[in-house]
Amino acid sequence: ETGVTQSPTHLIKTRGQQVTLRCSSQSGHNTVSWYQQALGQGPQFIFQYYREEENGRGNFPPRFSGLQFPNYSSELNVNALELDDSALYLCASSSGRIGVGYTFGSGTRLTVV
Amino acid sequence: GENVEQHPSTLSVQEGDSAVIKCTYSDSASNYFPWYKQELGKRPQLIIDIRSNVGEKKDQRIAVTLNKTAKHFSLHITETQPEDSAVYFCAATPSGAGSYQLTFGKGTKLSVIP
């Protein structure tokens, strides 16, 4: 059984640029959730994808968008990067929409300069 | 929406002592409460969870208690070891339309002193 993998592990971008982060879900999981974890804070829910559709969204602006593919992998896209977007971005896969049984990936550390 | 408060933010204990971390939540309809351990530079890992129809759950040195009336839940670690040093997060899942997301506390940095 494979775990949740995220790529890249680290990324440095300039303010105003766009970024795409990727997540491969654990085998057998059909749901991917994305979280933003600022330094010294708990993860904050961005959105969730279930069977290729956005299933719910947290308090993040529209410049945060995503996709889920038929193999249940997912992408997080952030446009017009701001300095405050610097954070660890975590994805978690689960089976079903309810937020139990989450398995987190190791995250992508994004630095916006 | 759901709001989760976690205390203390930092906790230092001597090896072998017990550690207790407390969380309160705001949505009385929340029904699932996991605890995650995050070591420096690593992913959050689920260590124990509890559902609203259960008051206490134990797994070896770790236990979680839930008081639905007071809307608080606690993590208890007994016989602490240096490898327990990490940041611990509590979380809650609201019922209904918000049941797809976890709302996390801000974390407790536990240091176990050998």
mmCIF file of C-alpha atoms in Angstrom:
data_model
loop_
_atom_site.group_PDB
_atom_site.id
_atom_site.type_symbol
_atom_site.label_atom_id
_atom_site.label_comp_id
_atom_site.label_asym_id
_atom_site.label_seq_id
_atom_site.Cartn_x
_atom_site.Cartn_y
_atom_site.Cartn_z
ATOM 1 C CA GLU A 1 0.000 0.000 0.000
ATOM 2 C CA THR A 2 1.510 3.336 -1.028
ATOM 3 C CA GLY A 3 1.155 6.445 1.066
ATOM 4 C CA VAL A 4 0.337 10.017 0.124
ATOM 5 C CA THR A 5 3.071 11.682 -1.896
ATOM 6 C CA GLN A 6 3.463 15.375 -2.623
ATOM 7 C CA SER A 7 5.673 17.223 -5.036
ATOM 8 C CA PRO A 8 7.742 19.258 -5.033
ATOM 9 C CA THR A 9 9.019 19.177 -1.447
ATOM 10 C CA HIS A 10 10.293 22.750 -1.532
ATOM 11 C CA LEU A 11 9.562 25.668 -3.810
ATOM 12 C CA ILE A 12 10.569 29.325 -3.969
ATOM 13 C CA LYS A 13 8.425 31.710 -5.986
ATOM 14 C CA THR A 14 8.266 35.443 -6.539
ATOM 15 C CA ARG A 15 5.273 37.534 -5.506
ATOM 16 C CA GLY A 16 2.707 37.668 -8.318
ATOM 17 C CA GLN A 17 3.730 34.345 -9.843
ATOM 18 C CA GLN A 18 1.590 31.232 -10.082
ATOM 19 C CA VAL A 19 2.337 27.832 -8.567
ATOM 20 C CA THR A 20 1.032 24.282 -8.957
ATOM 21 C CA LEU A 21 1.442 21.701 -6.215
ATOM 22 C CA ARG A 22 0.734 18.011 -6.716
ATOM 23 C CA CYS A 23 -0.580 15.202 -4.562
ATOM 24 C CA SER A 24 -0.956 11.481 -5.180
ATOM 25 C CA SER A 25 -3.520 9.903 -2.899
ATOM 26 C CA GLN A 26 -3.067 6.699 -0.960
ATOM 27 C CA SER A 27 -4.161 3.564 -2.736
ATOM 28 C CA GLY A 28 -7.908 2.995 -2.253
ATOM 29 C CA HIS A 29 -8.629 6.608 -1.271
ATOM 30 C CA ASN A 30 -10.958 8.682 -3.463
ATOM 31 C CA THR A 31 -10.900 11.983 -1.566
ATOM 32 C CA VAL A 32 -8.150 14.588 -1.343
ATOM 33 C CA SER A 33 -8.159 17.543 1.032
ATOM 34 C CA TRP A 34 -5.702 20.424 0.996
ATOM 35 C CA TYR A 35 -4.513 22.371 4.008
ATOM 36 C CA GLN A 36 -2.268 25.389 4.516
ATOM 37 C CA GLN A 37 -0.037 25.333 7.588
ATOM 38 C CA ALA A 38 1.638 28.623 8.426
ATOM 39 C CA LEU A 39 4.691 28.519 10.679
ATOM 40 C CA GLY A 40 3.701 27.774 14.262
ATOM 41 C CA GLN A 41 0.029 27.278 13.417
ATOM 42 C CA GLY A 42 -2.338 24.387 12.907
ATOM 43 C CA PRO A 43 -3.337 23.338 9.392
ATOM 44 C CA GLN A 44 -6.168 25.352 7.840
ATOM 45 C CA PHE A 45 -8.607 23.727 5.442
ATOM 46 C CA ILE A 46 -8.447 25.032 1.869
ATOM 47 C CA PHE A 47 -10.756 22.661 -0.024
ATOM 48 C CA GLN A 48 -11.599 19.038 -0.665
ATOM 49 C CA TYR A 49 -12.068 17.066 -3.863
ATOM 50 C CA TYR A 50 -14.255 13.992 -4.023
ATOM 51 C CA ARG A 51 -14.650 12.053 -7.266
ATOM 52 C CA GLU A 52 -13.183 14.938 -9.267
ATOM 53 C CA GLU A 53 -15.500 17.607 -7.872
ATOM 54 C CA GLU A 54 -14.885 20.267 -5.245
ATOM 55 C CA ASN A 55 -16.756 19.050 -2.196
ATOM 56 C CA GLY A 56 -16.194 21.905 0.213
ATOM 57 C CA ARG A 57 -14.088 25.004 0.628
ATOM 58 C CA GLY A 58 -12.561 26.891 3.527
ATOM 59 C CA ASN A 59 -12.033 30.626 3.865
ATOM 60 C CA PHE A 60 -9.562 31.046 1.001
ATOM 61 C CA PRO A 61 -9.870 33.424 -1.976
ATOM 62 C CA PRO A 62 -10.663 32.208 -5.524
ATOM 63 C CA ARG A 63 -7.006 32.481 -6.546
ATOM 64 C CA PHE A 64 -6.643 29.154 -4.714
ATOM 65 C CA SER A 65 -8.047 26.519 -7.044
ATOM 66 C CA GLY A 66 -7.691 22.819 -7.584
ATOM 67 C CA LEU A 67 -8.309 19.755 -9.644
ATOM 68 C CA GLN A 68 -8.759 16.076 -9.043
ATOM 69 C CA PHE A 69 -7.977 13.557 -11.754
ATOM 70 C CA PRO A 70 -9.630 10.187 -12.537
ATOM 71 C CA ASN A 71 -6.841 8.387 -10.635
ATOM 72 C CA TYR A 72 -7.756 10.577 -7.605
ATOM 73 C CA SER A 73 -4.490 12.501 -7.639
ATOM 74 C CA SER A 74 -4.909 16.239 -7.201
ATOM 75 C CA GLU A 75 -3.378 19.623 -7.900
ATOM 76 C CA LEU A 76 -3.499 22.849 -5.931
ATOM 77 C CA ASN A 77 -3.011 26.012 -7.971
ATOM 78 C CA VAL A 78 -2.344 29.403 -6.464
ATOM 79 C CA ASN A 79 -2.376 32.495 -8.679
ATOM 80 C CA ALA A 80 -1.000 35.960 -7.969
ATOM 81 C CA LEU A 81 1.160 34.744 -5.096
ATOM 82 C CA GLU A 82 1.404 36.935 -2.016
ATOM 83 C CA LEU A 83 4.069 36.914 0.694
ATOM 84 C CA ASP A 84 1.488 35.533 3.174
ATOM 85 C CA ASP A 85 1.058 32.452 0.988
ATOM 86 C CA SER A 86 4.408 31.231 2.309
ATOM 87 C CA ALA A 87 3.533 28.075 4.237
ATOM 88 C CA LEU A 88 3.607 24.302 4.288
ATOM 89 C CA TYR A 89 0.884 22.934 2.035
ATOM 90 C CA LEU A 90 -0.413 19.557 3.091
ATOM 91 C CA CYS A 91 -2.689 17.220 1.263
ATOM 92 C CA ALA A 92 -4.559 14.414 2.947
ATOM 93 C CA SER A 93 -6.328 11.543 1.302
ATOM 94 C CA SER A 94 -9.215 9.595 2.732
ATOM 95 C CA SER A 95 -11.898 7.172 1.735
ATOM 96 C CA GLY A 96 -15.165 9.033 1.428
ATOM 97 C CA ARG A 97 -16.066 12.639 2.038
ATOM 98 C CA ILE A 98 -16.202 12.582 5.816
ATOM 99 C CA GLY A 99 -12.980 13.835 7.369
ATOM 100 C CA VAL A 100 -11.943 10.640 9.098
ATOM 101 C CA GLY A 101 -9.093 8.337 8.291
ATOM 102 C CA TYR A 102 -7.026 11.166 6.887
ATOM 103 C CA THR A 103 -3.518 10.246 5.793
ATOM 104 C CA PHE A 104 -1.334 13.275 5.308
ATOM 105 C CA GLY A 105 1.474 13.719 2.863
ATOM 106 C CA SER A 106 4.781 15.254 3.912
ATOM 107 C CA GLY A 107 3.839 18.576 2.386
ATOM 108 C CA THR A 108 5.288 21.173 0.054
ATOM 109 C CA ARG A 109 7.144 24.063 1.671
ATOM 110 C CA LEU A 110 6.336 27.171 -0.404
ATOM 111 C CA THR A 111 8.331 30.337 0.092
ATOM 112 C CA VAL A 112 7.168 33.519 -1.642
ATOM 113 C CA VAL A 113 9.766 36.267 -1.897
ATOM 114 C CA GLY B 1 -18.052 27.701 11.768
ATOM 115 C CA GLU B 2 -16.190 25.455 14.173
ATOM 116 C CA ASN B 3 -13.498 26.970 16.390
ATOM 117 C CA VAL B 4 -10.971 24.845 18.295
ATOM 118 C CA GLU B 5 -8.873 26.264 21.134
ATOM 119 C CA GLN B 6 -5.844 24.314 22.384
ATOM 120 C CA HIS B 7 -3.823 24.732 25.606
ATOM 121 C CA PRO B 8 -1.055 24.956 26.547
ATOM 122 C CA SER B 9 0.963 26.147 23.572
ATOM 123 C CA THR B 10 4.154 24.716 25.075
ATOM 124 C CA LEU B 11 4.644 21.984 27.661
ATOM 125 C CA SER B 12 7.827 20.636 29.220
ATOM 126 C CA VAL B 13 7.811 17.481 31.323
ATOM 127 C CA GLN B 14 10.427 15.224 32.821
ATOM 128 C CA GLU B 15 10.814 11.817 31.249
ATOM 129 C CA GLY B 16 8.429 9.389 32.926
ATOM 130 C CA ASP B 17 5.938 12.054 33.961
ATOM 131 C CA SER B 18 2.489 12.503 32.419
ATOM 132 C CA ALA B 19 1.456 15.186 29.934
ATOM 133 C CA VAL B 20 -2.035 16.552 29.417
ATOM 134 C CA ILE B 21 -3.172 18.742 26.517
ATOM 135 C CA LYS B 22 -6.650 20.250 26.460
ATOM 136 C CA CYS B 23 -8.896 21.441 23.654
ATOM 137 C CA THR B 24 -12.290 23.087 23.525
ATOM 138 C CA TYR B 25 -14.592 23.290 20.528
ATOM 139 C CA SER B 26 -17.503 25.535 19.690
ATOM 140 C CA ASP B 27 -19.863 23.439 17.540
ATOM 141 C CA SER B 28 -21.896 21.177 19.815
ATOM 142 C CA ALA B 29 -22.766 19.010 16.800
ATOM 143 C CA SER B 30 -19.112 18.059 16.165
ATOM 144 C CA ASN B 31 -18.778 14.313 16.347
ATOM 145 C CA TYR B 32 -15.199 13.290 15.577
ATOM 146 C CA PHE B 33 -12.059 14.398 17.410
ATOM 147 C CA PRO B 34 -8.624 13.227 16.221
ATOM 148 C CA TRP B 35 -5.216 14.011 17.650
ATOM 149 C CA TYR B 36 -2.163 14.379 15.447
ATOM 150 C CA LYS B 37 1.547 14.314 16.262
ATOM 151 C CA GLN B 38 3.881 16.294 14.039
ATOM 152 C CA GLU B 39 7.624 15.949 14.401
ATOM 153 C CA LEU B 40 9.853 18.670 13.016
ATOM 154 C CA GLY B 41 9.782 18.642 9.217
ATOM 155 C CA LYS B 42 7.452 15.659 9.036
ATOM 156 C CA ARG B 43 3.816 15.011 8.226
ATOM 157 C CA PRO B 44 1.068 15.087 10.864
ATOM 158 C CA GLN B 45 0.342 11.549 11.993
ATOM 159 C CA LEU B 46 -2.881 10.399 13.605
ATOM 160 C CA ILE B 47 -2.158 9.027 17.079
ATOM 161 C CA ILE B 48 -5.638 8.561 18.498
ATOM 162 C CA ASP B 49 -9.190 9.659 17.816
ATOM 163 C CA ILE B 50 -12.557 9.587 19.546
ATOM 164 C CA ARG B 51 -16.157 9.858 18.437
ATOM 165 C CA SER B 52 -18.874 11.756 20.229
ATOM 166 C CA ASN B 53 -20.642 8.596 21.395
ATOM 167 C CA VAL B 54 -17.596 7.559 23.464
ATOM 168 C CA GLY B 55 -16.263 9.241 26.612
ATOM 169 C CA GLU B 56 -12.762 7.792 26.731
ATOM 170 C CA LYS B 57 -10.392 5.800 24.563
ATOM 171 C CA LYS B 58 -6.977 4.366 25.398
ATOM 172 C CA ASP B 59 -4.110 3.032 23.326
ATOM 173 C CA GLN B 60 -1.145 1.949 25.425
ATOM 174 C CA ARG B 61 0.353 5.140 26.948
ATOM 175 C CA ILE B 62 -2.070 7.471 25.166
ATOM 176 C CA ALA B 63 -5.649 8.239 26.119
ATOM 177 C CA VAL B 64 -8.243 10.751 25.025
ATOM 178 C CA THR B 65 -11.261 11.876 27.037
ATOM 179 C CA LEU B 66 -14.295 13.750 25.746
ATOM 180 C CA ASN B 67 -16.787 15.841 27.684
ATOM 181 C CA LYS B 68 -19.596 16.692 25.291
ATOM 182 C CA THR B 69 -21.488 18.816 27.806
ATOM 183 C CA ALA B 70 -18.495 21.080 28.383
ATOM 184 C CA LYS B 71 -17.349 20.742 24.762
ATOM 185 C CA HIS B 72 -13.813 19.826 25.607
ATOM 186 C CA PHE B 73 -11.493 16.910 25.009
ATOM 187 C CA SER B 74 -8.054 16.087 26.305
ATOM 188 C CA LEU B 75 -5.003 14.061 25.364
ATOM 189 C CA HIS B 76 -3.194 12.218 28.140
ATOM 190 C CA ILE B 77 0.271 10.750 27.663
ATOM 191 C CA THR B 78 1.643 8.668 30.532
ATOM 192 C CA GLU B 79 5.249 7.588 31.159
ATOM 193 C CA THR B 80 6.530 10.125 28.665
ATOM 194 C CA GLN B 81 9.649 9.333 26.661
ATOM 195 C CA PRO B 82 12.021 11.631 24.741
ATOM 196 C CA GLU B 83 10.544 10.367 21.456
ATOM 197 C CA ASP B 84 7.182 11.835 22.510
ATOM 198 C CA SER B 85 8.700 15.281 21.936
ATOM 199 C CA ALA B 86 6.783 16.856 19.042
ATOM 200 C CA VAL B 87 3.952 19.262 18.273
ATOM 201 C CA TYR B 88 0.509 17.839 18.995
ATOM 202 C CA PHE B 89 -2.652 19.080 17.294
ATOM 203 C CA CYS B 90 -6.239 18.445 18.245
ATOM 204 C CA ALA B 91 -8.970 18.732 15.645
ATOM 205 C CA ALA B 92 -12.729 18.504 15.331
ATOM 206 C CA THR B 93 -15.068 17.638 12.526
ATOM 207 C CA PRO B 94 -18.406 19.417 12.471
ATOM 208 C CA SER B 95 -21.445 17.453 11.455
ATOM 209 C CA GLY B 96 -23.634 18.236 8.492
ATOM 210 C CA ALA B 97 -22.408 20.338 5.590
ATOM 211 C CA GLY B 98 -19.005 20.896 7.149
ATOM 212 C CA SER B 99 -18.240 17.282 7.826
ATOM 213 C CA TYR B 100 -15.629 17.072 5.106
ATOM 214 C CA GLN B 101 -13.061 19.232 6.879
ATOM 215 C CA LEU B 102 -11.003 19.131 10.034
ATOM 216 C CA THR B 103 -10.674 22.271 12.129
ATOM 217 C CA PHE B 104 -7.352 22.208 13.980
ATOM 218 C CA GLY B 105 -6.131 23.810 17.159
ATOM 219 C CA LYS B 106 -2.928 25.834 17.062
ATOM 220 C CA GLY B 107 -0.810 23.063 18.490
ATOM 221 C CA THR B 108 1.112 22.221 21.650
ATOM 222 C CA LYS B 109 4.877 21.830 21.552
ATOM 223 C CA LEU B 110 5.725 19.033 23.975
ATOM 224 C CA SER B 111 9.291 18.679 25.190
ATOM 225 C CA VAL B 112 10.229 15.616 27.221
ATOM 226 C CA ILE B 113 13.400 16.230 29.196
ATOM 227 C CA PRO B 114 15.580 13.125 29.724
#
